[in-house]
Short mmCIF file of C-alpha atoms in Angstrom, two decimals:
data_model
loop_
_atom_site.label_atom_id
_atom_site.label_comp_id
_atom_site.label_asym_id
_atom_site.label_seq_id
_atom_site.Cartn_x
_atom_site.Cartn_y
_atom_site.Cartn_z
CA MET A 1 -11.70 10.68 0.73
CA ILE A 2 -8.97 11.31 -1.81
CA PHE A 3 -6.05 13.15 -0.24
CA ARG A 4 -3.96 15.57 -2.30
CA ALA A 5 -0.30 16.46 -1.82
CA PHE A 6 2.00 18.51 -4.03
CA ASP A 7 -1.06 19.39 -6.17
CA ARG A 8 -1.68 15.73 -7.05
CA GLU A 9 -3.85 12.93 -5.72
CA VAL A 10 -2.12 10.51 -3.35
CA VAL A 11 -2.38 6.76 -3.85
CA PHE A 12 -1.20 4.55 -0.99
CA THR A 13 0.57 1.32 -1.89
CA ASP A 14 1.86 -1.79 -0.19
CA VAL A 15 3.81 -4.72 -1.60
CA GLU A 16 4.04 -8.22 -0.18
CA ALA A 17 7.17 -10.10 -1.16
CA SER A 18 8.56 -13.60 -1.35
CA SER A 19 11.12 -12.77 1.34
CA LEU A 20 13.06 -9.88 2.80
CA GLY A 21 16.40 -11.30 1.72
CA LYS A 22 18.50 -11.33 -1.39
CA GLY A 23 16.61 -12.71 -4.36
CA SER A 24 13.22 -11.59 -3.06
CA PHE A 25 10.53 -10.68 -5.55
CA PRO A 26 7.05 -9.10 -5.33
CA VAL A 27 4.07 -11.39 -4.88
CA GLU A 28 1.20 -8.93 -4.30
CA ILE A 29 0.72 -5.21 -4.92
CA GLY A 30 -2.14 -3.31 -3.33
CA TRP A 31 -3.27 0.29 -3.33
CA CYS A 32 -5.91 2.63 -2.03
CA LEU A 33 -6.72 5.93 -3.71
CA ASP A 34 -10.03 6.66 -1.98
CA ASP A 35 -10.68 5.10 1.41
CA ASP A 36 -14.44 5.50 0.87
CA ALA A 37 -14.17 3.30 -2.24
CA GLY A 38 -11.75 0.86 -0.60
CA PRO A 39 -8.53 -0.78 -1.73
CA ASP A 40 -7.58 -3.05 -4.62
CA SER A 41 -4.73 -5.46 -5.29
CA PHE A 42 -3.47 -8.26 -7.46
CA LEU A 43 -1.13 -11.22 -7.15
CA ILE A 44 1.84 -11.37 -9.51
CA SER A 45 2.76 -14.49 -11.42
CA PRO A 46 6.55 -14.71 -11.05
CA SER A 47 8.61 -13.55 -14.00
CA GLY A 48 10.91 -16.13 -15.55
CA GLU A 49 13.75 -13.79 -14.54
CA TRP A 50 13.09 -14.30 -10.83
CA ASP A 51 14.60 -17.26 -9.00
CA THR A 52 11.56 -18.61 -7.18
CA GLU A 53 13.48 -21.35 -5.41
CA PHE A 54 16.22 -19.10 -4.02
CA GLY A 55 13.95 -16.09 -3.43
CA TRP A 56 11.09 -17.83 -1.64
CA SER A 57 10.96 -17.78 2.16
CA PRO A 58 8.69 -20.04 4.21
CA ALA A 59 8.89 -17.40 6.98
CA SER A 60 7.45 -14.73 4.68
CA GLN A 61 4.82 -17.18 3.46
CA ALA A 62 3.76 -17.70 7.06
CA ILE A 63 3.33 -13.94 7.49
CA HIS A 64 1.32 -13.09 4.35
CA GLY A 65 -0.25 -16.52 3.86
CA LEU A 66 0.42 -16.69 0.13
CA ARG A 67 1.89 -19.80 -1.47
CA LEU A 68 3.89 -19.93 -4.67
CA ASP A 69 1.11 -22.05 -6.18
CA ASP A 70 -1.33 -19.19 -5.47
CA LEU A 71 0.79 -16.85 -7.57
CA TYR A 72 0.94 -19.19 -10.56
CA ARG A 73 -2.77 -19.95 -10.33
CA ASP A 74 -4.19 -16.49 -9.54
CA GLY A 75 -1.43 -14.02 -10.38
CA ILE A 76 -1.24 -11.77 -13.41
CA ASP A 77 1.87 -11.48 -15.56
CA VAL A 78 4.22 -8.52 -15.26
CA HIS A 79 2.91 -6.85 -18.45
CA GLU A 80 -0.66 -6.78 -17.16
CA ALA A 81 0.64 -5.71 -13.74
CA VAL A 82 2.37 -2.70 -15.28
CA GLN A 83 -0.75 -1.74 -17.24
CA ARG A 84 -2.83 -1.83 -14.07
CA LEU A 85 -0.24 0.10 -12.06
CA GLU A 86 0.12 2.76 -14.74
CA ALA A 87 -3.66 3.23 -14.82
CA VAL A 88 -3.70 3.95 -11.09
CA PHE A 89 -0.26 5.37 -10.22
CA ALA A 90 0.79 7.53 -13.19
CA GLY A 91 0.44 11.23 -12.44
CA ARG A 92 -0.22 10.66 -8.75
CA VAL A 93 1.89 10.80 -5.60
CA VAL A 94 2.59 7.18 -4.61
CA ALA A 95 3.16 6.73 -0.87
CA SER A 96 4.22 3.75 1.22
CA ASP A 97 5.17 3.05 4.81
CA ASN A 98 8.13 1.05 3.48
CA PRO A 99 9.17 3.06 0.42
CA SER A 100 12.63 1.67 -0.25
CA PHE A 101 11.48 -1.97 -0.34
CA ASP A 102 8.17 -1.26 -2.10
CA ASP A 103 9.84 0.94 -4.73
CA TYR A 104 12.45 -1.77 -5.34
CA TRP A 105 9.85 -4.54 -5.74
CA ILE A 106 7.60 -2.47 -8.00
CA GLY A 107 10.70 -1.59 -10.00
CA MET A 108 11.32 -5.32 -10.49
CA VAL A 109 7.90 -5.66 -12.12
CA TYR A 110 8.60 -2.78 -14.49
CA GLU A 111 12.07 -4.11 -15.29
CA ALA A 112 10.73 -7.60 -16.05
CA ALA A 113 8.07 -6.03 -18.31
CA ARG A 114 10.72 -3.82 -19.99
CA HIS A 115 8.56 -0.79 -19.27
CA PRO A 116 9.89 2.62 -18.13
CA ARG A 117 8.50 4.10 -14.95
CA SER A 118 7.92 7.83 -14.48
CA TRP A 119 7.21 7.81 -10.74
CA THR A 120 8.79 6.57 -7.50
CA VAL A 121 7.39 5.61 -4.13
CA MET A 122 7.71 8.30 -1.46
CA PRO A 123 7.69 7.90 2.33
CA LEU A 124 4.30 7.86 4.03
CA ASP A 125 5.78 10.05 6.78
CA ASP A 126 6.02 12.92 4.27
CA VAL A 127 2.30 12.58 3.59
CA TYR A 128 1.58 12.37 7.35
CA THR A 129 3.31 15.73 7.78
CA LEU A 130 1.17 17.36 5.08
CA ALA A 131 -2.03 15.74 6.36
CA ALA A 132 -1.33 16.81 9.94
CA ALA A 133 -0.79 20.39 8.75
CA ALA A 134 -4.02 20.30 6.71
CA GLY A 135 -5.96 18.98 9.70
CA GLN A 136 -4.20 21.22 12.21
CA VAL A 137 -3.15 18.24 14.32
CA ASP A 138 -0.82 18.60 17.28
CA ALA A 139 1.74 15.87 18.04
CA ALA A 140 -0.29 14.19 20.80
CA THR A 141 -3.46 14.06 18.70
CA LEU A 142 -1.47 12.71 15.76
CA VAL A 143 -0.31 9.76 17.86
CA ARG A 144 -3.81 9.14 19.25
CA ALA A 145 -5.40 9.26 15.79
CA ILE A 146 -2.90 6.83 14.28
CA GLN A 147 -3.25 4.44 17.22
CA ALA A 148 -7.05 4.57 16.90
CA VAL A 149 -6.86 3.61 13.21
CA GLU A 150 -4.44 0.78 14.02
CA ALA A 151 -6.84 -0.54 16.66
CA ILE A 152 -9.71 -0.65 14.14
CA HIS A 153 -7.63 -1.81 11.18
CA PRO A 154 -4.93 -4.28 12.24
CA HIS A 155 -1.88 -4.99 10.10
CA PRO A 156 -2.73 -8.21 8.23
CA HIS A 157 0.36 -8.20 5.98
CA ARG A 158 -1.76 -8.31 2.84
CA ALA A 159 -1.31 -5.57 0.31
CA ALA A 160 -4.85 -4.19 -0.10
CA PRO A 161 -5.80 -3.93 3.59
CA ASP A 162 -2.38 -2.53 4.45
CA ALA A 163 -2.75 0.18 1.79
CA PHE A 164 -6.26 0.93 3.07
CA ARG A 165 -4.89 1.25 6.60
CA MET A 166 -2.41 3.91 5.40
CA ALA A 167 -5.18 5.85 3.67
CA ARG A 168 -7.28 5.77 6.83
CA LYS A 169 -4.37 7.07 8.93
CA VAL A 170 -3.91 10.01 6.58
CA ARG A 171 -7.64 10.70 6.62
CA ALA A 172 -7.58 10.65 10.43
CA LEU A 173 -5.01 13.42 10.30
CA ALA A 174 -6.45 15.56 7.49
CA ASP A 175 -10.21 15.21 7.99
CA VAL A 176 -11.25 16.90 11.24
CA ALA A 177 -14.80 15.47 11.34
CA PHE A 178 -13.53 11.94 10.66
CA ARG A 179 -10.86 12.30 13.36
CA ASN A 180 -13.41 13.57 15.88
CA ARG A 181 -15.65 10.54 15.23
CA LEU A 182 -12.63 8.26 15.46
CA LEU A 183 -11.43 9.65 18.78
CA ASP A 184 -14.89 10.06 20.33
CA PRO A 185 -17.03 7.31 18.72
CA GLY A 186 -19.82 7.43 21.31
CA GLY A 187 -19.79 11.16 21.80
CA SER A 188 -21.22 14.15 20.05
CA ALA A 189 -18.90 14.02 17.07
CA GLY A 190 -21.45 12.76 14.61
CA GLY A 191 -21.69 8.97 14.62
CA PRO A 192 -19.44 5.96 14.22
CA VAL A 193 -16.35 5.78 12.06
CA PRO A 194 -16.94 3.64 8.94
CA ARG A 195 -14.92 0.45 9.11
CA ALA A 196 -15.00 -0.51 5.42
#
C-alpha cells in the first residue's frame, strides 16, 4: 500500500550512522514507499570530507553490524546516493521516526555531493495522525496496532527493515482490513497478515 498525505505519496526513510556523537556521518539509507513491494537501501562510501576515524563508534557498529570496511567495499559514492534519493524522494513526503537526525545525515550526503535538496524529513508522528484519522482509529486501537506491528517486525537497526516497519505501522492505522487481520489473525478478519 502506498499511503498519501498532503496530496503526495509518503516514503518512509531510516538512516544508520557511524555514531550518535559529534563527527557522525551516514552509513546506510533505507526507504519504503510501498510496503507490498518492500523496502530498499544502500550503503554509503564515506566522503573524503568526513572524518572516519573521529566519527566512527564501535558502539554504533555493534548495534547496526556494519563495519567501515563494508562501506568502502559495498557502499556507493555520495553522487550516486543523491541520484538514487532524488529518484525516490523528490516530490514525495519523506517521513522518519527520527527526523532531526535522519534529515541531518541525509543533508550531509547532499552537501558532500554539492547538490541542492528540495525536501526535508518530517516526523513520522505527523503521518500517524493522518493515518489514524483516515482509518478512524481510536487511541487504544492505535497503540494495539503499533504494538502488533512491532511484535511481527522487530527493530533490527538496519535502514531498509526499519523503514519497512514504519510503513507497516502506518498501514495498520490507515487500512482497516489490514488492521483487522493484524489484531485478529486467527479470527474472521480475512486471513493472516503478510510478513514480507
